[in-house]
Amino acid sequence: MTRTIIHSQQADASDPPSSERRLIVTIDGPAGAGKSTVAKRLAQRLGYLYLETGALYRAVAWKVATSGVSPSDQQGVASLLPVTRITMEPGGVEARVLVDGKDVSGEIRAPEISRIASIVSAIPAVREWLLPLQRQLGSARGLVAEGRDLGTRIFPGADVKFFLEADVEVRTARRALELKAAGDAAVLEQTREAIRARDARDRSRDLAPLVPAPDASVIDTSALDADQVVDRMMAVIAKKL
Ligand code: DC
């Protein structure tokens, strides 16, 4: 299932009709907890749309980085938004993300963009700007959406909410593996520090901080592989189907 979403405010007339048992499932948690991997597999098993909201924040970060605006300049970042066009094609696998018509799907994965995304995501104007875009997708139902505030703020009425946690060492090792530098001590150290800094920022910001929704099922993925996490999620979801 693929839909093109063009930045905010534009309604998508192609939403599939909602059916009574198609759920909205949210998955929140810190970097490296395994959200993207399990969200993709879960969406595939259920035949649902997969929405990775971090890619939207990363797209804004890419625009900030290439515009020469300091990520901590809140007004400067806010002034970029009206002249930014983000297009995203969520689907079963990696979403294609375009900023102002340029495909940035690969570039937004760079560690520097992760850092900037975490900084700009604390800016109220950025969160406000991305909110209607995320909600618009949820209206379709049959959705697995992952990020930091999906269960608390974007879809507070979601049918099933998960919050993934994992030990910082496990998360560091997973990220290093993604960067194809698992055995490199310097990369491990840098990655660990970047994750810690991002965690601290994401959890302590005033607006929509990273916290489990009161009604979320919390899963510690430290000792689980992705399929084991998906199995646990399916057991929870099965009760709602
Ligand atoms: O999930 P990710 O690592 O790709 O997200 C990148 C940054 O975007 C993350 O450090 C915080 C921010 N983010 C957010 O604030 N809210 C979301 N729903 C998703 C991501």
PDB file of C-alpha atoms and ligand atoms in Angstrom:
ATOM      1  CA  MET A   1       0.000   0.000   0.000  1.00  0.00           C
ATOM      2  CA  THR A   2       1.552   3.302  -0.968  1.00  0.00           C
ATOM      3  CA  ARG A   3       0.362   6.798  -0.546  1.00  0.00           C
ATOM      4  CA  THR A   4       2.063  10.050  -1.337  1.00  0.00           C
ATOM      5  CA  ILE A   5       1.780  12.681   1.323  1.00  0.00           C
ATOM      6  CA  ILE A   6       2.798  16.159   0.389  1.00  0.00           C
ATOM      7  CA  HIS A   7       3.798  18.216   3.423  1.00  0.00           C
ATOM      8  CA  SER A   8       0.968  19.350   5.634  1.00  0.00           C
ATOM      9  CA  GLN A   9      -2.642  20.402   5.243  1.00  0.00           C
ATOM     10  CA  GLN A  10      -3.337  18.632   1.967  1.00  0.00           C
ATOM     11  CA  ALA A  11      -6.071  16.052   2.321  1.00  0.00           C
ATOM     12  CA  ASP A  12      -5.542  12.792   0.490  1.00  0.00           C
ATOM     13  CA  ALA A  13      -8.718  11.699  -1.227  1.00  0.00           C
ATOM     14  CA  SER A  14      -7.336   8.226  -1.894  1.00  0.00           C
ATOM     15  CA  ASP A  15      -7.608   7.001   1.710  1.00  0.00           C
ATOM     16  CA  PRO A  16      -8.931   3.439   1.703  1.00  0.00           C
ATOM     17  CA  PRO A  17     -12.324   3.038   3.360  1.00  0.00           C
ATOM     18  CA  SER A  18     -11.958   2.221   7.037  1.00  0.00           C
ATOM     19  CA  SER A  19     -12.967  -1.254   8.065  1.00  0.00           C
ATOM     20  CA  GLU A  20     -14.027  -2.049  11.621  1.00  0.00           C
ATOM     21  CA  ARG A  21     -11.094  -4.304  12.530  1.00  0.00           C
ATOM     22  CA  ARG A  22      -8.254  -2.355  10.995  1.00  0.00           C
ATOM     23  CA  LEU A  23      -6.315  -0.943  13.898  1.00  0.00           C
ATOM     24  CA  ILE A  24      -4.016   1.946  14.595  1.00  0.00           C
ATOM     25  CA  VAL A  25      -0.896   0.577  16.271  1.00  0.00           C
ATOM     26  CA  THR A  26       1.742   2.915  17.676  1.00  0.00           C
ATOM     27  CA  ILE A  27       5.328   2.074  18.569  1.00  0.00           C
ATOM     28  CA  ASP A  28       7.426   4.578  20.471  1.00  0.00           C
ATOM     29  CA  GLY A  29      10.830   4.350  22.051  1.00  0.00           C
ATOM     30  CA  PRO A  30      14.408   5.625  22.009  1.00  0.00           C
ATOM     31  CA  ALA A  31      16.943   5.330  19.199  1.00  0.00           C
ATOM     32  CA  GLY A  32      18.136   1.771  18.650  1.00  0.00           C
ATOM     33  CA  ALA A  33      15.316   0.073  20.566  1.00  0.00           C
ATOM     34  CA  GLY A  34      14.362  -1.709  17.340  1.00  0.00           C
ATOM     35  CA  LYS A  35      11.274   0.303  16.445  1.00  0.00           C
ATOM     36  CA  SER A  36      11.798   0.501  12.685  1.00  0.00           C
ATOM     37  CA  THR A  37      12.666  -3.159  12.193  1.00  0.00           C
ATOM     38  CA  VAL A  38       9.737  -4.486  14.194  1.00  0.00           C
ATOM     39  CA  ALA A  39       7.298  -1.842  12.911  1.00  0.00           C
ATOM     40  CA  LYS A  40       8.070  -2.862   9.323  1.00  0.00           C
ATOM     41  CA  ARG A  41       7.648  -6.571  10.063  1.00  0.00           C
ATOM     42  CA  LEU A  42       4.490  -5.989  12.044  1.00  0.00           C
ATOM     43  CA  ALA A  43       2.996  -3.874   9.254  1.00  0.00           C
ATOM     44  CA  GLN A  44       3.844  -6.622   6.780  1.00  0.00           C
ATOM     45  CA  ARG A  45       2.256  -9.341   8.903  1.00  0.00           C
ATOM     46  CA  LEU A  46      -0.902  -7.323   9.362  1.00  0.00           C
ATOM     47  CA  GLY A  47      -0.985  -5.925   5.823  1.00  0.00           C
ATOM     48  CA  TYR A  48      -0.994  -2.399   7.252  1.00  0.00           C
ATOM     49  CA  LEU A  49       0.661   0.812   6.204  1.00  0.00           C
ATOM     50  CA  TYR A  50       3.985   1.537   7.899  1.00  0.00           C
ATOM     51  CA  LEU A  51       4.701   5.115   8.890  1.00  0.00           C
ATOM     52  CA  GLU A  52       8.150   6.078  10.136  1.00  0.00           C
ATOM     53  CA  THR A  53       7.713   9.555  11.606  1.00  0.00           C
ATOM     54  CA  GLY A  54      11.426   9.965  12.383  1.00  0.00           C
ATOM     55  CA  ALA A  55      11.986  10.299   8.617  1.00  0.00           C
ATOM     56  CA  LEU A  56       9.882  13.473   8.652  1.00  0.00           C
ATOM     57  CA  TYR A  57      12.008  15.034  11.393  1.00  0.00           C
ATOM     58  CA  ARG A  58      15.093  13.888   9.521  1.00  0.00           C
ATOM     59  CA  ALA A  59      13.774  15.554   6.357  1.00  0.00           C
ATOM     60  CA  VAL A  60      13.395  18.846   8.229  1.00  0.00           C
ATOM     61  CA  ALA A  61      16.910  18.342   9.634  1.00  0.00           C
ATOM     62  CA  TRP A  62      18.280  17.817   6.119  1.00  0.00           C
ATOM     63  CA  LYS A  63      16.711  21.074   4.989  1.00  0.00           C
ATOM     64  CA  VAL A  64      18.184  22.886   7.995  1.00  0.00           C
ATOM     65  CA  ALA A  65      21.626  21.388   7.364  1.00  0.00           C
ATOM     66  CA  THR A  66      21.669  22.295   3.681  1.00  0.00           C
ATOM     67  CA  SER A  67      20.307  25.794   4.273  1.00  0.00           C
ATOM     68  CA  GLY A  68      23.155  26.778   6.563  1.00  0.00           C
ATOM     69  CA  VAL A  69      20.749  27.605   9.408  1.00  0.00           C
ATOM     70  CA  SER A  70      21.919  26.662  12.894  1.00  0.00           C
ATOM     71  CA  PRO A  71      19.684  23.884  14.302  1.00  0.00           C
ATOM     72  CA  SER A  72      19.487  25.768  17.593  1.00  0.00           C
ATOM     73  CA  ASP A  73      18.227  28.955  15.877  1.00  0.00           C
ATOM     74  CA  GLN A  74      14.542  28.336  16.533  1.00  0.00           C
ATOM     75  CA  GLN A  75      13.323  31.312  14.497  1.00  0.00           C
ATOM     76  CA  GLY A  76      15.639  30.532  11.630  1.00  0.00           C
ATOM     77  CA  VAL A  77      14.418  26.921  11.523  1.00  0.00           C
ATOM     78  CA  ALA A  78      10.774  28.011  11.800  1.00  0.00           C
ATOM     79  CA  SER A  79      11.208  30.438   8.901  1.00  0.00           C
ATOM     80  CA  LEU A  80      12.374  27.582   6.650  1.00  0.00           C
ATOM     81  CA  LEU A  81       9.159  25.600   7.119  1.00  0.00           C
ATOM     82  CA  PRO A  82       6.831  27.627   4.855  1.00  0.00           C
ATOM     83  CA  VAL A  83       9.325  27.226   2.015  1.00  0.00           C
ATOM     84  CA  THR A  84       9.882  23.508   2.561  1.00  0.00           C
ATOM     85  CA  ARG A  85       8.010  20.774   0.761  1.00  0.00           C
ATOM     86  CA  ILE A  86       8.287  17.268   2.175  1.00  0.00           C
ATOM     87  CA  THR A  87       6.935  14.363   0.204  1.00  0.00           C
ATOM     88  CA  MET A  88       6.847  10.910   1.691  1.00  0.00           C
ATOM     89  CA  GLU A  89       5.747   7.610   0.314  1.00  0.00           C
ATOM     90  CA  PRO A  90       5.237   5.314   3.278  1.00  0.00           C
ATOM     91  CA  GLY A  91       4.802   1.642   2.518  1.00  0.00           C
ATOM     92  CA  GLY A  92       5.811  -1.813   3.659  1.00  0.00           C
ATOM     93  CA  VAL A  93       9.520  -1.143   3.396  1.00  0.00           C
ATOM     94  CA  GLU A  94      11.794   1.878   3.500  1.00  0.00           C
ATOM     95  CA  ALA A  95       9.872   5.076   2.770  1.00  0.00           C
ATOM     96  CA  ARG A  96      11.044   7.326  -0.025  1.00  0.00           C
ATOM     97  CA  VAL A  97      11.469  10.854   1.279  1.00  0.00           C
ATOM     98  CA  LEU A  98      11.754  13.917  -0.917  1.00  0.00           C
ATOM     99  CA  VAL A  99      12.569  17.439   0.215  1.00  0.00           C
ATOM    100  CA  ASP A 100      11.736  20.121  -2.318  1.00  0.00           C
ATOM    101  CA  GLY A 101      11.643  17.430  -4.989  1.00  0.00           C
ATOM    102  CA  LYS A 102      15.056  15.927  -4.167  1.00  0.00           C
ATOM    103  CA  ASP A 103      15.190  12.303  -3.019  1.00  0.00           C
ATOM    104  CA  VAL A 104      17.008  12.421   0.327  1.00  0.00           C
ATOM    105  CA  SER A 105      16.038   8.914   1.504  1.00  0.00           C
ATOM    106  CA  GLY A 106      19.690   7.858   1.892  1.00  0.00           C
ATOM    107  CA  GLU A 107      21.171  11.154   3.085  1.00  0.00           C
ATOM    108  CA  ILE A 108      18.768  11.532   6.005  1.00  0.00           C
ATOM    109  CA  ARG A 109      20.267   8.400   7.630  1.00  0.00           C
ATOM    110  CA  ALA A 110      23.637  10.065   8.277  1.00  0.00           C
ATOM    111  CA  PRO A 111      24.635  10.382  11.966  1.00  0.00           C
ATOM    112  CA  GLU A 112      24.883  14.157  11.618  1.00  0.00           C
ATOM    113  CA  ILE A 113      21.270  14.311  10.424  1.00  0.00           C
ATOM    114  CA  SER A 114      20.231  12.143  13.415  1.00  0.00           C
ATOM    115  CA  ARG A 115      21.806  14.700  15.713  1.00  0.00           C
ATOM    116  CA  ILE A 116      20.185  17.678  13.981  1.00  0.00           C
ATOM    117  CA  ALA A 117      16.799  15.905  13.831  1.00  0.00           C
ATOM    118  CA  SER A 118      16.858  15.455  17.593  1.00  0.00           C
ATOM    119  CA  ILE A 119      17.639  19.172  18.085  1.00  0.00           C
ATOM    120  CA  VAL A 120      15.036  20.539  15.666  1.00  0.00           C
ATOM    121  CA  SER A 121      12.385  18.103  16.937  1.00  0.00           C
ATOM    122  CA  ALA A 122      12.344  20.057  20.217  1.00  0.00           C
ATOM    123  CA  ILE A 123      11.265  23.229  18.361  1.00  0.00           C
ATOM    124  CA  PRO A 124       7.497  23.725  18.833  1.00  0.00           C
ATOM    125  CA  ALA A 125       7.024  25.147  15.306  1.00  0.00           C
ATOM    126  CA  VAL A 126       8.529  21.995  13.782  1.00  0.00           C
ATOM    127  CA  ARG A 127       6.291  19.657  15.783  1.00  0.00           C
ATOM    128  CA  GLU A 128       3.228  21.765  14.952  1.00  0.00           C
ATOM    129  CA  TRP A 129       4.095  21.738  11.263  1.00  0.00           C
ATOM    130  CA  LEU A 130       4.509  17.970  11.123  1.00  0.00           C
ATOM    131  CA  LEU A 131       1.456  17.140  13.227  1.00  0.00           C
ATOM    132  CA  PRO A 132      -1.355  17.361  10.623  1.00  0.00           C
ATOM    133  CA  LEU A 133       0.677  15.323   8.170  1.00  0.00           C
ATOM    134  CA  GLN A 134       0.977  12.452  10.645  1.00  0.00           C
ATOM    135  CA  ARG A 135      -2.678  12.631  11.722  1.00  0.00           C
ATOM    136  CA  GLN A 136      -3.850  12.591   8.141  1.00  0.00           C
ATOM    137  CA  LEU A 137      -2.273   9.170   7.718  1.00  0.00           C
ATOM    138  CA  GLY A 138      -3.863   7.809  10.856  1.00  0.00           C
ATOM    139  CA  SER A 139      -7.326   8.594   9.589  1.00  0.00           C
ATOM    140  CA  ALA A 140      -6.967   5.747   7.081  1.00  0.00           C
ATOM    141  CA  ARG A 141      -6.635   3.057   9.817  1.00  0.00           C
ATOM    142  CA  GLY A 142      -4.694  -0.131   9.245  1.00  0.00           C
ATOM    143  CA  LEU A 143      -1.556   1.678  10.387  1.00  0.00           C
ATOM    144  CA  VAL A 144       1.648   0.889  12.231  1.00  0.00           C
ATOM    145  CA  ALA A 145       3.198   4.241  13.155  1.00  0.00           C
ATOM    146  CA  GLU A 146       6.502   4.595  14.960  1.00  0.00           C
ATOM    147  CA  GLY A 147       8.396   7.451  16.567  1.00  0.00           C
ATOM    148  CA  ARG A 148       8.580   9.163  19.954  1.00  0.00           C
ATOM    149  CA  ASP A 149       5.126  10.607  20.655  1.00  0.00           C
ATOM    150  CA  LEU A 150       2.746   8.538  18.522  1.00  0.00           C
ATOM    151  CA  GLY A 151       0.895   7.013  21.465  1.00  0.00           C
ATOM    152  CA  THR A 152       0.971  10.129  23.630  1.00  0.00           C
ATOM    153  CA  ARG A 153       0.286  12.943  21.194  1.00  0.00           C
ATOM    154  CA  ILE A 154      -0.239  12.061  17.552  1.00  0.00           C
ATOM    155  CA  PHE A 155      -2.648   9.137  17.989  1.00  0.00           C
ATOM    156  CA  PRO A 156      -3.687   9.211  21.668  1.00  0.00           C
ATOM    157  CA  GLY A 157      -6.745   7.134  20.779  1.00  0.00           C
ATOM    158  CA  ALA A 158      -4.731   4.366  19.048  1.00  0.00           C
ATOM    159  CA  ASP A 159      -6.089   0.827  19.516  1.00  0.00           C
ATOM    160  CA  VAL A 160      -2.766  -0.697  20.569  1.00  0.00           C
ATOM    161  CA  LYS A 161       0.291   1.145  21.873  1.00  0.00           C
ATOM    162  CA  PHE A 162       3.768  -0.209  22.407  1.00  0.00           C
ATOM    163  CA  PHE A 163       6.840   1.343  23.955  1.00  0.00           C
ATOM    164  CA  LEU A 164      10.156  -0.353  23.242  1.00  0.00           C
ATOM    165  CA  GLU A 165      13.092  -0.038  25.565  1.00  0.00           C
ATOM    166  CA  ALA A 166      16.577  -1.560  25.378  1.00  0.00           C
ATOM    167  CA  ASP A 167      19.812  -1.308  27.276  1.00  0.00           C
ATOM    168  CA  VAL A 168      22.058   1.485  25.943  1.00  0.00           C
ATOM    169  CA  GLU A 169      24.879  -1.000  25.189  1.00  0.00           C
ATOM    170  CA  VAL A 170      22.530  -3.140  23.113  1.00  0.00           C
ATOM    171  CA  ARG A 171      21.267  -0.080  21.262  1.00  0.00           C
ATOM    172  CA  THR A 172      24.819   1.085  20.620  1.00  0.00           C
ATOM    173  CA  ALA A 173      25.769  -2.312  19.189  1.00  0.00           C
ATOM    174  CA  ARG A 174      22.690  -2.336  16.924  1.00  0.00           C
ATOM    175  CA  ARG A 175      23.438   1.150  15.570  1.00  0.00           C
ATOM    176  CA  ALA A 176      27.111   0.278  14.991  1.00  0.00           C
ATOM    177  CA  LEU A 177      25.990  -2.800  13.082  1.00  0.00           C
ATOM    178  CA  GLU A 178      23.767  -0.631  10.894  1.00  0.00           C
ATOM    179  CA  LEU A 179      26.749   1.640  10.260  1.00  0.00           C
ATOM    180  CA  LYS A 180      28.745  -1.517   9.341  1.00  0.00           C
ATOM    181  CA  ALA A 181      31.314  -0.703  12.028  1.00  0.00           C
ATOM    182  CA  ALA A 182      30.491  -3.210  14.753  1.00  0.00           C
ATOM    183  CA  GLY A 183      34.125  -3.965  15.609  1.00  0.00           C
ATOM    184  CA  ASP A 184      35.386  -0.397  15.542  1.00  0.00           C
ATOM    185  CA  ALA A 185      35.950   0.841  19.125  1.00  0.00           C
ATOM    186  CA  ALA A 186      36.029   4.516  18.137  1.00  0.00           C
ATOM    187  CA  VAL A 187      32.743   4.246  16.230  1.00  0.00           C
ATOM    188  CA  LEU A 188      31.190   2.375  19.159  1.00  0.00           C
ATOM    189  CA  GLU A 189      32.242   5.104  21.566  1.00  0.00           C
ATOM    190  CA  GLN A 190      30.943   7.861  19.282  1.00  0.00           C
ATOM    191  CA  THR A 191      27.686   6.009  18.707  1.00  0.00           C
ATOM    192  CA  ARG A 192      27.175   5.395  22.431  1.00  0.00           C
ATOM    193  CA  GLU A 193      27.697   9.099  23.185  1.00  0.00           C
ATOM    194  CA  ALA A 194      25.412  10.171  20.318  1.00  0.00           C
ATOM    195  CA  ILE A 195      22.665   7.841  21.561  1.00  0.00           C
ATOM    196  CA  ARG A 196      23.036   9.091  25.135  1.00  0.00           C
ATOM    197  CA  ALA A 197      22.877  12.732  24.013  1.00  0.00           C
ATOM    198  CA  ARG A 198      19.858  12.060  21.821  1.00  0.00           C
ATOM    199  CA  ASP A 199      18.091  10.139  24.602  1.00  0.00           C
ATOM    200  CA  ALA A 200      18.662  12.968  27.062  1.00  0.00           C
ATOM    201  CA  ARG A 201      17.318  15.553  24.594  1.00  0.00           C
ATOM    202  CA  ASP A 202      14.340  13.483  23.458  1.00  0.00           C
ATOM    203  CA  ARG A 203      13.307  12.561  27.009  1.00  0.00           C
ATOM    204  CA  SER A 204      13.785  15.967  28.626  1.00  0.00           C
ATOM    205  CA  ARG A 205      12.276  18.343  26.058  1.00  0.00           C
ATOM    206  CA  ASP A 206       9.215  20.316  27.162  1.00  0.00           C
ATOM    207  CA  LEU A 207       7.059  19.437  24.197  1.00  0.00           C
ATOM    208  CA  ALA A 208       6.024  15.831  23.574  1.00  0.00           C
ATOM    209  CA  PRO A 209       8.946  14.252  25.450  1.00  0.00           C
ATOM    210  CA  LEU A 210       9.748  10.602  24.956  1.00  0.00           C
ATOM    211  CA  VAL A 211       7.646   8.802  27.595  1.00  0.00           C
ATOM    212  CA  PRO A 212       5.453   5.702  27.398  1.00  0.00           C
ATOM    213  CA  ALA A 213       1.728   6.452  27.106  1.00  0.00           C
ATOM    214  CA  PRO A 214      -0.043   5.330  30.299  1.00  0.00           C
ATOM    215  CA  ASP A 215      -1.838   2.622  28.311  1.00  0.00           C
ATOM    216  CA  ALA A 216       1.225   1.409  26.360  1.00  0.00           C
ATOM    217  CA  SER A 217       2.626  -2.124  26.630  1.00  0.00           C
ATOM    218  CA  VAL A 218       6.311  -1.682  27.428  1.00  0.00           C
ATOM    219  CA  ILE A 219       8.626  -4.272  25.894  1.00  0.00           C
ATOM    220  CA  ASP A 220      12.325  -4.493  26.765  1.00  0.00           C
ATOM    221  CA  THR A 221      13.946  -5.720  23.560  1.00  0.00           C
ATOM    222  CA  SER A 222      17.506  -6.071  24.976  1.00  0.00           C
ATOM    223  CA  ALA A 223      17.428  -9.868  24.937  1.00  0.00           C
ATOM    224  CA  LEU A 224      14.929 -10.369  22.106  1.00  0.00           C
ATOM    225  CA  ASP A 225      15.356 -10.560  18.366  1.00  0.00           C
ATOM    226  CA  ALA A 226      12.984  -8.724  16.054  1.00  0.00           C
ATOM    227  CA  ASP A 227      10.741 -11.736  15.406  1.00  0.00           C
ATOM    228  CA  GLN A 228      10.360 -12.395  19.122  1.00  0.00           C
ATOM    229  CA  VAL A 229       9.293  -8.783  19.644  1.00  0.00           C
ATOM    230  CA  VAL A 230       6.801  -9.020  16.765  1.00  0.00           C
ATOM    231  CA  ASP A 231       5.403 -12.264  18.227  1.00  0.00           C
ATOM    232  CA  ARG A 232       4.794 -10.547  21.562  1.00  0.00           C
ATOM    233  CA  MET A 233       3.132  -7.652  19.806  1.00  0.00           C
ATOM    234  CA  MET A 234       0.926  -9.961  17.767  1.00  0.00           C
ATOM    235  CA  ALA A 235      -0.243 -11.643  20.988  1.00  0.00           C
ATOM    236  CA  VAL A 236      -1.407  -8.249  22.291  1.00  0.00           C
ATOM    237  CA  ILE A 237      -2.926  -7.215  18.951  1.00  0.00           C
ATOM    238  CA  ALA A 238      -4.766 -10.533  18.494  1.00  0.00           C
ATOM    239  CA  LYS A 239      -6.992  -9.635  21.433  1.00  0.00           C
ATOM    240  CA  LYS A 240      -8.157  -6.512  19.599  1.00  0.00           C
ATOM    241  CA  LEU A 241      -8.740  -7.984  16.159  1.00  0.00           C
TER     242      LEU A 241
HETATM  243  O1   DC B   1      13.341   7.661  14.953  1.00  0.00           O
HETATM  244  P1   DC B   1      14.527   8.448  14.467  1.00  0.00           P
HETATM  245  O2   DC B   1      15.789   8.088  15.201  1.00  0.00           O
HETATM  246  O3   DC B   1      14.687   8.396  12.982  1.00  0.00           O
HETATM  247  O4   DC B   1      14.187   9.980  14.841  1.00  0.00           O
HETATM  248  C1   DC B   1      15.108  11.031  14.640  1.00  0.00           C
HETATM  249  C2   DC B   1      14.814  12.147  15.640  1.00  0.00           C
HETATM  250  O5   DC B   1      13.522  12.721  15.359  1.00  0.00           O
HETATM  251  C3   DC B   1      14.740  11.695  17.096  1.00  0.00           C
HETATM  252  O6   DC B   1      15.990  11.857  17.770  1.00  0.00           O
HETATM  253  C4   DC B   1      13.689  12.571  17.721  1.00  0.00           C
HETATM  254  C5   DC B   1      12.842  13.025  16.566  1.00  0.00           C
HETATM  255  N1   DC B   1      11.516  12.413  16.524  1.00  0.00           N
HETATM  256  C6   DC B   1      10.546  12.972  17.330  1.00  0.00           C
HETATM  257  O7   DC B   1      10.840  13.912  18.070  1.00  0.00           O
HETATM  258  N2   DC B   1       9.282  12.508  17.281  1.00  0.00           N
HETATM  259  C7   DC B   1       8.958  11.468  16.494  1.00  0.00           C
HETATM  260  N3   DC B   1       7.693  11.032  16.477  1.00  0.00           N
HETATM  261  C8   DC B   1       9.947  10.854  15.689  1.00  0.00           C
HETATM  262  C9   DC B   1      11.231  11.346  15.742  1.00  0.00           C
END
